[in-house]
Coordinates of C-alpha atoms and ligand atoms in Angstrom, one line a residue:
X1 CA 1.1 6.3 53.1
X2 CA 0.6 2.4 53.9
X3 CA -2.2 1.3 53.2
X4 CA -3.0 3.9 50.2
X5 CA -2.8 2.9 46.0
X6 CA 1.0 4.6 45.5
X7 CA 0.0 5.3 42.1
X8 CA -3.0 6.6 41.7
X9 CA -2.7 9.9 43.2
X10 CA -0.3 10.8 40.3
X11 CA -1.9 8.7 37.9
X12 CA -4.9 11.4 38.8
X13 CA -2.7 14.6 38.8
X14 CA -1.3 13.3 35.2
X15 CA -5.4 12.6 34.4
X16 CA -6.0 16.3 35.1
X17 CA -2.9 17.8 33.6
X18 CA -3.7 16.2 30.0
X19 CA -7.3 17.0 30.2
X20 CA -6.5 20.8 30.7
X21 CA -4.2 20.3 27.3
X22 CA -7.1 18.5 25.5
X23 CA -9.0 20.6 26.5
X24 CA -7.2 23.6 25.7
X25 CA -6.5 22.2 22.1
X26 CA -10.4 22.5 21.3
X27 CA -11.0 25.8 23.3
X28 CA -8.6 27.4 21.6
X29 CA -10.1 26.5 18.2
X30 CA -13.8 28.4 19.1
X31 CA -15.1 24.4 19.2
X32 CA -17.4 23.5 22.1
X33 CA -15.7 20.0 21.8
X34 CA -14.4 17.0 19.8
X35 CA -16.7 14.0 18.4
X36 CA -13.9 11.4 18.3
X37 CA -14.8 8.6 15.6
X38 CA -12.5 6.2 16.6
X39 CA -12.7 4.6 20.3
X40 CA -13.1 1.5 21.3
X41 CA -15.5 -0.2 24.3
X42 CA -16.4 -3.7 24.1
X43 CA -17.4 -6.5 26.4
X44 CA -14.6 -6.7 29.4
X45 CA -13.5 -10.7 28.2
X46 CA -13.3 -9.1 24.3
X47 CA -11.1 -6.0 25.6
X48 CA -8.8 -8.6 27.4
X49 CA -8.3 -10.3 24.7
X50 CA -7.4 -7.3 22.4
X51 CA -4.9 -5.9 25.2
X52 CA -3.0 -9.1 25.2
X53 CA -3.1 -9.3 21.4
X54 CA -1.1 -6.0 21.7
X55 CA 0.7 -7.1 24.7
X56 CA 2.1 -10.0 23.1
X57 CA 3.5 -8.0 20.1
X58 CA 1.3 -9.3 17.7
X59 CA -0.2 -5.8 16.4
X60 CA 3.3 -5.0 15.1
X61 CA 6.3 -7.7 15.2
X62 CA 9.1 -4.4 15.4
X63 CA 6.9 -1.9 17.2
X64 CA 6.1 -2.5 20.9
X65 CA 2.7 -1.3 21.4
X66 CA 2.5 -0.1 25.2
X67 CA -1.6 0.2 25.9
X68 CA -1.9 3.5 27.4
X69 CA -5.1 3.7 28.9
X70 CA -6.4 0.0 30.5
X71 CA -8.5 2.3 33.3
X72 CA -12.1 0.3 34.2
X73 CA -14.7 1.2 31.5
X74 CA -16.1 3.7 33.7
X75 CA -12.9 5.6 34.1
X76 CA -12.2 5.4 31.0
X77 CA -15.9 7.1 29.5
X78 CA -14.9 9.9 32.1
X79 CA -11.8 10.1 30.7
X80 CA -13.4 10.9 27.4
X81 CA -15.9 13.6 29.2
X82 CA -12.8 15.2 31.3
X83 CA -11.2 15.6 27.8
X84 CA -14.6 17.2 26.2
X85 CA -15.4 14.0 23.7
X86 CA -18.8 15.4 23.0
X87 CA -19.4 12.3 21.5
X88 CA -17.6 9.3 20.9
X89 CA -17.6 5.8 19.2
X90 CA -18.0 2.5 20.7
X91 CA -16.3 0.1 17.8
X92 CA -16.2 -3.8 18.6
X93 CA -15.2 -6.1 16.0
X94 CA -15.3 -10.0 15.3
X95 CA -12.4 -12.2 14.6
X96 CA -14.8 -15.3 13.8
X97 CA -18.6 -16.2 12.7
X98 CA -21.0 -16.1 15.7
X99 CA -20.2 -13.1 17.4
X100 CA -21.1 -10.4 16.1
X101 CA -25.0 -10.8 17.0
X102 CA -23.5 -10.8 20.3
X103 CA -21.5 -7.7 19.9
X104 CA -24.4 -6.4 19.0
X105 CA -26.2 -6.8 21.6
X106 CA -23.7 -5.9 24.2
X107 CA -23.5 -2.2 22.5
X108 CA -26.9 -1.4 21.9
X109 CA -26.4 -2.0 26.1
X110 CA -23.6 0.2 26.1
X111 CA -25.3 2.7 24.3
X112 CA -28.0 2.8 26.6
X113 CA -26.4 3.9 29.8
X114 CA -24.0 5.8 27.8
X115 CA -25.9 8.7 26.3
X116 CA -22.8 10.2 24.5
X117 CA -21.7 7.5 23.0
X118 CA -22.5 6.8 19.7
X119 CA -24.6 3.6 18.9
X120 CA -22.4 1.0 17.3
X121 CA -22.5 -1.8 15.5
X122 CA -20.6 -4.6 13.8
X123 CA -20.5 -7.6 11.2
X124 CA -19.1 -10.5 9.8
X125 CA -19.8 -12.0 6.9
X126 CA -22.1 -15.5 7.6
X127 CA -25.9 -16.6 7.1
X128 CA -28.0 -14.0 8.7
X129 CA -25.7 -10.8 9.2
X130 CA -27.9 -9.0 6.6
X131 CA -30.6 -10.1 9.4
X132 CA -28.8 -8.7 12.4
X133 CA -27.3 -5.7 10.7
X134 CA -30.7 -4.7 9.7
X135 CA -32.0 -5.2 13.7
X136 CA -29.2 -3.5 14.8
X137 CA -30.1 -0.5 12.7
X138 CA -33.7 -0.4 13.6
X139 CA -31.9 -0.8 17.2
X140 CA -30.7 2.6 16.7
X141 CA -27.1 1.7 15.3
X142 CA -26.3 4.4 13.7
X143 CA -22.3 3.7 13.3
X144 CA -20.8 0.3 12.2
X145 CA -17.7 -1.3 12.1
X146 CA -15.3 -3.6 10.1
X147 CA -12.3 -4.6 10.2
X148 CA -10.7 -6.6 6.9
X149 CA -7.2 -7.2 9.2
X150 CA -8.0 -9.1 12.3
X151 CA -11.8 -10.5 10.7
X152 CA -9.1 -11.5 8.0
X153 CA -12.2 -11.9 5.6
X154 CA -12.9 -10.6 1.8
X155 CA -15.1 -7.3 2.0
X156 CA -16.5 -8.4 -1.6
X157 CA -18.1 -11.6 -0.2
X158 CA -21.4 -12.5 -1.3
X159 CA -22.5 -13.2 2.3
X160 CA -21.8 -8.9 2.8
X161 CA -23.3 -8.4 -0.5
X162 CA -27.0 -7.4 1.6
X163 CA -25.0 -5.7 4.7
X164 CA -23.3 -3.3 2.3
X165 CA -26.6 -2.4 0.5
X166 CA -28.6 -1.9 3.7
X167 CA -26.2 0.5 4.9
X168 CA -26.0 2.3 1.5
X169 CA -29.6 2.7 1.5
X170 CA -30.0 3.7 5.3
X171 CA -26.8 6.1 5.1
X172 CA -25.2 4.4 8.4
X173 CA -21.9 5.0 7.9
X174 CA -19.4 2.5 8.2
X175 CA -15.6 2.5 9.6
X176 CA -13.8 0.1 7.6
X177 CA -10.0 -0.5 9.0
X178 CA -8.7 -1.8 5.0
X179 CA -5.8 -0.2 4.7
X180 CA -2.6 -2.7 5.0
X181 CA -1.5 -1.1 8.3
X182 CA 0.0 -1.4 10.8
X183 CA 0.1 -4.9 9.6
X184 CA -1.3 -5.9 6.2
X185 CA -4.0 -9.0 5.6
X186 CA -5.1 -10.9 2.7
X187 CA -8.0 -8.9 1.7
X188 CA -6.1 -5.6 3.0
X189 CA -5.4 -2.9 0.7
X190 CA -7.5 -0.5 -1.7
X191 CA -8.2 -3.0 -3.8
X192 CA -11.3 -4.9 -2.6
X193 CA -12.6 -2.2 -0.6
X194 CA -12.6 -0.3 -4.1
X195 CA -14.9 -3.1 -5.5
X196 CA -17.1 -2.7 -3.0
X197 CA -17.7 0.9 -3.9
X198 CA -17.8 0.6 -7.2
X199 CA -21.4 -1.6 -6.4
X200 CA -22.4 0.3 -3.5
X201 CA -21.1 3.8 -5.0
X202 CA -23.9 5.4 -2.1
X203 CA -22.3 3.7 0.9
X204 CA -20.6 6.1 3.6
X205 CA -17.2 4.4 4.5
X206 CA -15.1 5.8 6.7
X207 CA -11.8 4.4 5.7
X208 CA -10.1 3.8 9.4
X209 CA -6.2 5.0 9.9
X210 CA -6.7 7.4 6.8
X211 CA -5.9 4.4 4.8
X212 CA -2.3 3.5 6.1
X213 CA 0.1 2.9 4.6
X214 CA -2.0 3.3 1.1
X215 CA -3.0 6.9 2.0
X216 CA -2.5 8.3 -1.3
X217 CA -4.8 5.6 -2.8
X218 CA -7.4 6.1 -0.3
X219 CA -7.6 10.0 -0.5
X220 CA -8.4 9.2 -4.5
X221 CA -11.4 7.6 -2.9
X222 CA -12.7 10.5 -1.2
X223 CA -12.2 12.2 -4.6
X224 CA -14.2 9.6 -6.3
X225 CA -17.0 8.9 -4.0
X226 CA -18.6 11.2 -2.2
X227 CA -19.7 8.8 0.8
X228 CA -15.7 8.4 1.7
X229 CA -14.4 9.9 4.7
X230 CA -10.6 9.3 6.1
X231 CA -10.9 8.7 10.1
X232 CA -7.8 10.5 11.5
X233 CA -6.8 7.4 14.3
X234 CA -2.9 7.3 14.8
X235 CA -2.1 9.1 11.5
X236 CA 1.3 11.6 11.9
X237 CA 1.6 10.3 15.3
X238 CA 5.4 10.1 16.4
X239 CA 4.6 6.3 16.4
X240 CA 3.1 5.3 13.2
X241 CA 5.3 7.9 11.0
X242 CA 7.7 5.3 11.8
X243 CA 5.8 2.4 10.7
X244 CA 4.2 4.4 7.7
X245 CA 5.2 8.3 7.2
X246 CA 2.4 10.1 5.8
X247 CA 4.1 11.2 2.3
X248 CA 4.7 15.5 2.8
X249 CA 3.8 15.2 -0.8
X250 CA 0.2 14.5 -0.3
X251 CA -0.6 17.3 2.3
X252 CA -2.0 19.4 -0.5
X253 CA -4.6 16.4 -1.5
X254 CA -5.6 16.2 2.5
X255 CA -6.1 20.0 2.9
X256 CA -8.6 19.9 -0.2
X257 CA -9.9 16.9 1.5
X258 CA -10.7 18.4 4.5
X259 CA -14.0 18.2 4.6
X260 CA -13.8 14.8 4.6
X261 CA -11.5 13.5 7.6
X262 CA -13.2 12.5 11.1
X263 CA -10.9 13.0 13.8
X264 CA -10.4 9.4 15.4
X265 CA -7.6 8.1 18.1
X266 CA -8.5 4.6 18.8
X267 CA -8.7 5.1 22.6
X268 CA -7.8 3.5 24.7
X269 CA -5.9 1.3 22.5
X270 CA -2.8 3.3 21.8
X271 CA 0.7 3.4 23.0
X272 CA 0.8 7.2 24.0
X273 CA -1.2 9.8 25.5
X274 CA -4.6 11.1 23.7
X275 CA -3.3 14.1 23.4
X276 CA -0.5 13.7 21.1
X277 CA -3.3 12.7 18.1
X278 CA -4.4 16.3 18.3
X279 CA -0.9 18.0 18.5
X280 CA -0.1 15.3 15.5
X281 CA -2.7 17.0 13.8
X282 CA -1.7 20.9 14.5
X283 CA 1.8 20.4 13.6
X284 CA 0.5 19.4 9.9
X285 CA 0.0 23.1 9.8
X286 CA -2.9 23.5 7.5
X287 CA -5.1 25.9 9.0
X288 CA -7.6 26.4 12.1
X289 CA -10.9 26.0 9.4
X290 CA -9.4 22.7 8.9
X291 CA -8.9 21.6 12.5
X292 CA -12.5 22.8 13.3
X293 CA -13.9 20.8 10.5
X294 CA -11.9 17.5 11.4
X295 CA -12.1 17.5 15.2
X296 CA -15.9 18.4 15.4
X297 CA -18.5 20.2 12.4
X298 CA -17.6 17.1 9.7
X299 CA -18.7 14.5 12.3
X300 CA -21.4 16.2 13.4
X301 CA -22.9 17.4 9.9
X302 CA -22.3 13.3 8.8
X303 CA -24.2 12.1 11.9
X304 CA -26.3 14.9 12.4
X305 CA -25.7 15.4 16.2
Ligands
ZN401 ZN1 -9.3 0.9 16.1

């Protein structure tokens, strides 16, 4: 009809059709739900800028990253509640000092008018983030997030050195994107993430991406620490196996560590539909108990929801 959006009535029949697979996924476990660690809301300029970062083929030089879901921020949180996202994550990040006070700021708004999504928080390492981080917390922050690649700074600075502790002592957990995909950075890696750990050996880190491409390294964390969790987001995925296959020789280490992986996607950031990071993670074939406990009861006995 003239006059009418041609796309969105089967943009909304497509909307509907993955829901009822999302949420048959869960339904079919006995869950009432997912928590999804990993998702992404941010101020509307920041998102902009992240979707052309991917647009421009700078997240992967050999991997064309197609952003899925660029729906208004509204439609997108309905998105999440029409796939039953009991609760989700609201992860912004800084690529530079000054911002993430701001951030801050924006998502203890966010959180606000958004009852289901979890308060979150960010850093960078400058004068005063040991000030904000600790507002932010008393704000109600009760997730934070940092990300070594695109901050491009050293986790084992001495300007985090207070951030760290103050989230070791509160028990905040912490998603930390370390691992050297899908692009590595200077302070990527298990290496300095490692040190950090080794001083703060009570800090809950949620290594982001399950530690790709390093995943073997990164599960010995979980084993060594017991603050370590692995966030699911894009992991056996039909796109990153081909950036960085999970090694089939690890799957017996990540079924012992099953207590400790969050399911994450990194909605709405991803080049394919949401629900292909759950049928990722049933074709691993290692049991119902351990889909229940990543996709819902490990997140909510971490956070307490
Ligand atoms: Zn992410």
């Amino acid at each position: 009809m003239s006059g009418q959006n041609p796309g969105s009535a089967a943009t909304q029949s497509a909307t509907e059709h993955e829901s009822a697979a999302v949420v048959a996924f869960w339904h079919n476990l006995g869950l009432p739900g997912l928590v999804d660690i990993h998702t992404h809301f941010m101020p509307a300029n920041v998102l902009e800028k992240v979707w052309a970062y991917f647009d421009q083929g700078r997240a992967h030089p050999d991997h064309p990253w197609r952003i899925e879901y660029r729906q208004p921020e509204d439609e997108r949180v309905a998105m999440l509640r029409a796939f039953g996202v009991r609760r989700f994550s609201a992860l912004a990040y800084p690529h530079k000092p000054g911002m993430a006070a701001w951030l801050n700021g924006w998502e203890t708004e966010f959180a606000a008018r958004t009852p289901d999504a979890l308060h979150s928080a960010t850093f960078y390492p400058e004068p005063g983030a040991g000030a904000y981080v600790a507002e932010a917390i008393t704000a109600g922050a009760r997730l934070f997030k940092a990300h070594l690649q695109v901050g491009a700074y050293d986790p084992r600075d001495e300007l985090l050195g207070p951030v760290w502790g103050l989230l070791a002592e509160a028990r905040v957990p912490v998603v930390v994107h370390c691992g050297s995909g899908p692009m590595p950075g200077r302070f990527t890696g298990p290496g300095p993430m490692s040190e950090v750990l080794a001083r703060h050996p009570r800090l809950i880190a949620i290594i982001a991406h399950l530690g790709a491409p390093e995943y073997g390294d990164f599960l010995g964390l979980t084993e060594q620490y017991s603050g370590v969790y692995l966030d699911t987001t894009m992991a056996f995925t039909d796109f990153l196996e081909r950036i960085a296959p999970f090694p089939v020789g690890l799957r017996p280490r990540l079924a012992d560590a099953g207590g400790r992986i969050l399911l994450g996607t990194d909605f709405p950031n991803i080049p394919y539909s949401y629900v292909h990071q759950l049928q990722a993670l049933a074709r691993l074939d290692l049991g119902e108990p351990w889909l229940r406990a990543v996709c819902h009861d490990n997140a909510t006995a971490l956070l307490g929801l």
